[in-house]
mmCIF file of C-alpha atoms in Angstrom:
data_model
loop_
_atom_site.group_PDB
_atom_site.id
_atom_site.type_symbol
_atom_site.label_atom_id
_atom_site.label_comp_id
_atom_site.label_asym_id
_atom_site.label_seq_id
_atom_site.Cartn_x
_atom_site.Cartn_y
_atom_site.Cartn_z
ATOM 1 C CA UNK A 1 -39.467 -7.749 -8.455
ATOM 2 C CA UNK A 2 -37.352 -6.792 -11.442
ATOM 3 C CA UNK A 3 -37.746 -3.075 -10.624
ATOM 4 C CA UNK A 4 -36.627 -3.616 -7.035
ATOM 5 C CA UNK A 5 -33.532 -5.500 -8.219
ATOM 6 C CA UNK A 6 -32.709 -2.742 -10.735
ATOM 7 C CA UNK A 7 -33.187 -0.104 -8.046
ATOM 8 C CA UNK A 8 -30.865 -1.977 -5.669
ATOM 9 C CA UNK A 9 -28.233 -2.357 -8.409
ATOM 10 C CA UNK A 10 -28.427 1.359 -9.200
ATOM 11 C CA UNK A 11 -28.079 2.291 -5.530
ATOM 12 C CA UNK A 12 -25.145 -0.099 -5.165
ATOM 13 C CA UNK A 13 -23.421 1.415 -8.216
ATOM 14 C CA UNK A 14 -23.944 4.972 -6.912
ATOM 15 C CA UNK A 15 -22.574 4.086 -3.456
ATOM 16 C CA UNK A 16 -19.548 2.404 -4.970
ATOM 17 C CA UNK A 17 -18.880 5.332 -7.344
ATOM 18 C CA UNK A 18 -19.012 7.724 -4.397
ATOM 19 C CA UNK A 19 -16.562 5.530 -2.487
ATOM 20 C CA UNK A 20 -14.168 5.333 -5.452
ATOM 21 C CA UNK A 21 -14.282 9.074 -6.100
ATOM 22 C CA UNK A 22 -13.354 9.728 -2.483
ATOM 23 C CA UNK A 23 -10.772 7.010 -1.883
ATOM 24 C CA UNK A 24 -9.168 6.137 -5.216
ATOM 25 C CA UNK A 25 -6.524 8.885 -5.114
ATOM 26 C CA UNK A 26 -5.195 7.909 -1.706
ATOM 27 C CA UNK A 27 -5.342 4.196 -2.533
ATOM 28 C CA UNK A 28 -3.506 4.769 -5.824
ATOM 29 C CA UNK A 29 -0.808 6.695 -3.994
ATOM 30 C CA UNK A 30 -0.460 3.857 -1.480
ATOM 31 C CA UNK A 31 -0.257 1.314 -4.325
ATOM 32 C CA UNK A 32 2.365 3.445 -6.081
ATOM 33 C CA UNK A 33 4.421 3.562 -2.891
ATOM 34 C CA UNK A 34 4.091 -0.207 -2.516
ATOM 35 C CA UNK A 35 5.208 -0.964 -6.055
ATOM 36 C CA UNK A 36 7.928 1.731 -5.894
ATOM 37 C CA UNK A 37 7.009 3.072 -9.299
ATOM 38 C CA UNK A 38 7.211 6.623 -10.565
ATOM 39 C CA UNK A 39 3.995 8.536 -9.772
ATOM 40 C CA UNK A 40 3.381 9.373 -13.434
ATOM 41 C CA UNK A 41 4.278 5.902 -14.766
ATOM 42 C CA UNK A 42 2.703 3.291 -12.468
ATOM 43 C CA UNK A 43 1.034 0.458 -14.409
ATOM 44 C CA UNK A 44 1.617 -2.141 -11.656
ATOM 45 C CA UNK A 45 0.083 0.158 -9.031
ATOM 46 C CA UNK A 46 -2.939 0.869 -11.242
ATOM 47 C CA UNK A 47 -3.441 -2.861 -11.851
ATOM 48 C CA UNK A 48 -3.148 -3.555 -8.124
ATOM 49 C CA UNK A 49 -5.709 -0.851 -7.351
ATOM 50 C CA UNK A 50 -8.076 -2.114 -10.057
ATOM 51 C CA UNK A 51 -7.961 -5.625 -8.584
ATOM 52 C CA UNK A 52 -8.574 -4.288 -5.071
ATOM 53 C CA UNK A 53 -11.517 -2.148 -6.197
ATOM 54 C CA UNK A 54 -13.006 -5.037 -8.183
ATOM 55 C CA UNK A 55 -12.812 -7.224 -5.080
ATOM 56 C CA UNK A 56 -14.438 -4.507 -2.990
ATOM 57 C CA UNK A 57 -17.251 -4.088 -5.515
ATOM 58 C CA UNK A 58 -17.825 -7.853 -5.633
ATOM 59 C CA UNK A 59 -18.414 -7.988 -1.881
ATOM 60 C CA UNK A 60 -19.995 -4.521 -1.537
ATOM 61 C CA UNK A 61 -23.327 -5.772 -0.151
ATOM 62 C CA UNK A 62 -21.979 -8.378 2.278
ATOM 63 C CA UNK A 63 -20.939 -6.939 5.656
ATOM 64 C CA UNK A 64 -22.565 -3.537 5.909
ATOM 65 C CA UNK A 65 -20.899 -2.501 9.183
ATOM 66 C CA UNK A 66 -17.387 -2.818 7.750
ATOM 67 C CA UNK A 67 -15.488 0.158 6.353
ATOM 68 C CA UNK A 68 -14.998 -0.343 2.592
ATOM 69 C CA UNK A 69 -11.744 1.658 2.694
ATOM 70 C CA UNK A 70 -10.263 -0.728 5.275
ATOM 71 C CA UNK A 71 -11.407 -3.735 3.262
ATOM 72 C CA UNK A 72 -9.897 -2.338 0.056
ATOM 73 C CA UNK A 73 -6.633 -1.393 1.772
ATOM 74 C CA UNK A 74 -6.383 -4.857 3.318
ATOM 75 C CA UNK A 75 -6.942 -6.543 -0.040
ATOM 76 C CA UNK A 76 -4.439 -4.187 -1.683
ATOM 77 C CA UNK A 77 -1.798 -5.107 0.912
ATOM 78 C CA UNK A 78 -2.380 -8.858 0.763
ATOM 79 C CA UNK A 79 -2.507 -8.851 -3.036
ATOM 80 C CA UNK A 80 0.781 -6.921 -3.150
ATOM 81 C CA UNK A 81 2.434 -9.307 -0.681
ATOM 82 C CA UNK A 82 1.207 -12.360 -2.580
ATOM 83 C CA UNK A 83 2.351 -10.893 -5.894
ATOM 84 C CA UNK A 84 5.771 -10.001 -4.517
ATOM 85 C CA UNK A 85 6.083 -13.513 -3.132
ATOM 86 C CA UNK A 86 5.260 -15.186 -6.443
ATOM 87 C CA UNK A 87 7.259 -12.865 -8.696
ATOM 88 C CA UNK A 88 10.382 -12.412 -6.640
ATOM 89 C CA UNK A 89 10.647 -15.597 -4.573
ATOM 90 C CA UNK A 90 9.463 -14.355 -1.237
ATOM 91 C CA UNK A 91 9.286 -10.796 -0.099
ATOM 92 C CA UNK A 92 12.789 -10.295 -1.459
ATOM 93 C CA UNK A 93 14.048 -7.382 -3.438
ATOM 94 C CA UNK A 94 11.964 -6.291 -6.412
ATOM 95 C CA UNK A 95 13.080 -3.987 -9.179
ATOM 96 C CA UNK A 96 11.750 -0.595 -8.079
ATOM 97 C CA UNK A 97 11.930 2.591 -10.100
ATOM 98 C CA UNK A 98 15.121 4.455 -9.113
ATOM 99 C CA UNK A 99 13.230 7.740 -8.637
ATOM 100 C CA UNK A 100 10.881 6.226 -6.060
ATOM 101 C CA UNK A 101 11.520 7.433 -2.514
ATOM 102 C CA UNK A 102 11.065 3.863 -1.246
ATOM 103 C CA UNK A 103 13.345 2.279 -3.865
ATOM 104 C CA UNK A 104 16.039 1.045 -1.451
ATOM 105 C CA UNK A 105 13.524 -0.996 0.572
ATOM 106 C CA UNK A 106 12.380 -4.564 0.055
ATOM 107 C CA UNK A 107 8.697 -5.180 -0.741
ATOM 108 C CA UNK A 108 8.049 -6.308 2.840
ATOM 109 C CA UNK A 109 9.672 -3.178 4.233
ATOM 110 C CA UNK A 110 7.678 -0.993 1.825
ATOM 111 C CA UNK A 111 4.455 -2.775 2.776
ATOM 112 C CA UNK A 112 4.985 -2.301 6.494
ATOM 113 C CA UNK A 113 6.127 1.293 6.092
ATOM 114 C CA UNK A 114 3.150 2.230 3.917
ATOM 115 C CA UNK A 115 0.662 0.542 6.248
ATOM 116 C CA UNK A 116 2.173 1.958 9.422
ATOM 117 C CA UNK A 117 3.254 5.459 8.442
ATOM 118 C CA UNK A 118 1.257 6.422 5.362
ATOM 119 C CA UNK A 119 -2.028 4.675 6.192
ATOM 120 C CA UNK A 120 -1.715 4.892 9.997
ATOM 121 C CA UNK A 121 -2.589 1.242 10.647
ATOM 122 C CA UNK A 122 -1.762 0.093 14.188
ATOM 123 C CA UNK A 123 1.150 -2.287 14.775
ATOM 124 C CA UNK A 124 -1.148 -5.041 15.987
ATOM 125 C CA UNK A 125 -3.407 -4.770 12.926
ATOM 126 C CA UNK A 126 -0.419 -4.744 10.566
ATOM 127 C CA UNK A 127 1.041 -7.762 12.327
ATOM 128 C CA UNK A 128 -2.260 -9.651 12.113
ATOM 129 C CA UNK A 129 -2.663 -8.779 8.437
ATOM 130 C CA UNK A 130 0.841 -9.993 7.560
ATOM 131 C CA UNK A 131 1.040 -12.920 9.974
ATOM 132 C CA UNK A 132 3.958 -11.434 11.905
ATOM 133 C CA UNK A 133 4.453 -10.568 15.542
ATOM 134 C CA UNK A 134 4.013 -6.916 16.560
ATOM 135 C CA UNK A 135 7.649 -6.846 17.669
ATOM 136 C CA UNK A 136 8.770 -7.975 14.196
ATOM 137 C CA UNK A 137 6.614 -5.297 12.554
ATOM 138 C CA UNK A 138 8.095 -2.677 14.899
ATOM 139 C CA UNK A 139 11.651 -3.822 14.105
ATOM 140 C CA UNK A 140 11.083 -3.824 10.332
ATOM 141 C CA UNK A 141 9.428 -0.392 10.471
ATOM 142 C CA UNK A 142 12.325 1.007 12.505
ATOM 143 C CA UNK A 143 14.931 -0.521 10.179
ATOM 144 C CA UNK A 144 13.110 0.828 7.110
ATOM 145 C CA UNK A 145 12.857 4.367 8.423
ATOM 146 C CA UNK A 146 16.502 4.263 9.456
ATOM 147 C CA UNK A 147 17.486 3.115 5.967
ATOM 148 C CA UNK A 148 15.534 5.942 4.358
ATOM 149 C CA UNK A 149 16.773 8.620 6.738
ATOM 150 C CA UNK A 150 20.434 7.679 6.430
ATOM 151 C CA UNK A 151 20.210 7.403 2.653
ATOM 152 C CA UNK A 152 18.647 10.837 2.409
ATOM 153 C CA UNK A 153 21.478 12.473 4.298
ATOM 154 C CA UNK A 154 24.195 11.105 2.059
ATOM 155 C CA UNK A 155 27.867 10.916 2.915
ATOM 156 C CA UNK A 156 29.418 13.384 5.280
ATOM 157 C CA UNK A 157 31.521 16.086 3.664
ATOM 158 C CA UNK A 158 35.238 15.450 3.683
ATOM 159 C CA UNK A 159 37.129 17.387 6.312
ATOM 160 C CA UNK A 160 40.251 19.051 4.982
ATOM 161 C CA UNK A 161 43.035 20.451 7.067
ATOM 162 C CA UNK A 162 42.965 24.215 7.181
ATOM 163 C CA UNK A 163 46.158 25.858 5.944
ATOM 164 C CA UNK A 164 47.906 28.047 8.409
ATOM 165 C CA UNK A 165 47.705 31.612 7.280
ATOM 166 C CA UNK A 166 50.875 33.580 8.073
ATOM 167 C CA UNK A 167 50.147 36.641 10.180
#
């Protein structure tokens, strides 16, 4: 009995290590985008990922038909939203790193943008995960992309009157 339990624990550890080696990079990048930290200095993103992976490992043997990546991503998103709510009084504006590409967005906008565009989660799934309507998710995603695109362009160059050149 003890050998069977040890064998199962070893198999579980190997499966989880294989999952982490394949998914941790992408999940860390998603967490870094969510927290709007610099890619090389991201302690909040690493903590968020560690919590999500610990939760995934704790329930690794439960539903076997479920994708562990989806479960981890879902926990990462809900943990981020809950943390943003508690630390900043709702999904209001956090203090992102100025070098982050998503710095001008609120945590809610970052969350929806990362889920929809970076992770490719459907509108309906994102809405269900966040408790919003699909129309609201679509509007926030559109507003966020518009904010990022217009910020990236910068101000239009000033038009100066051309001097008449005598012929």
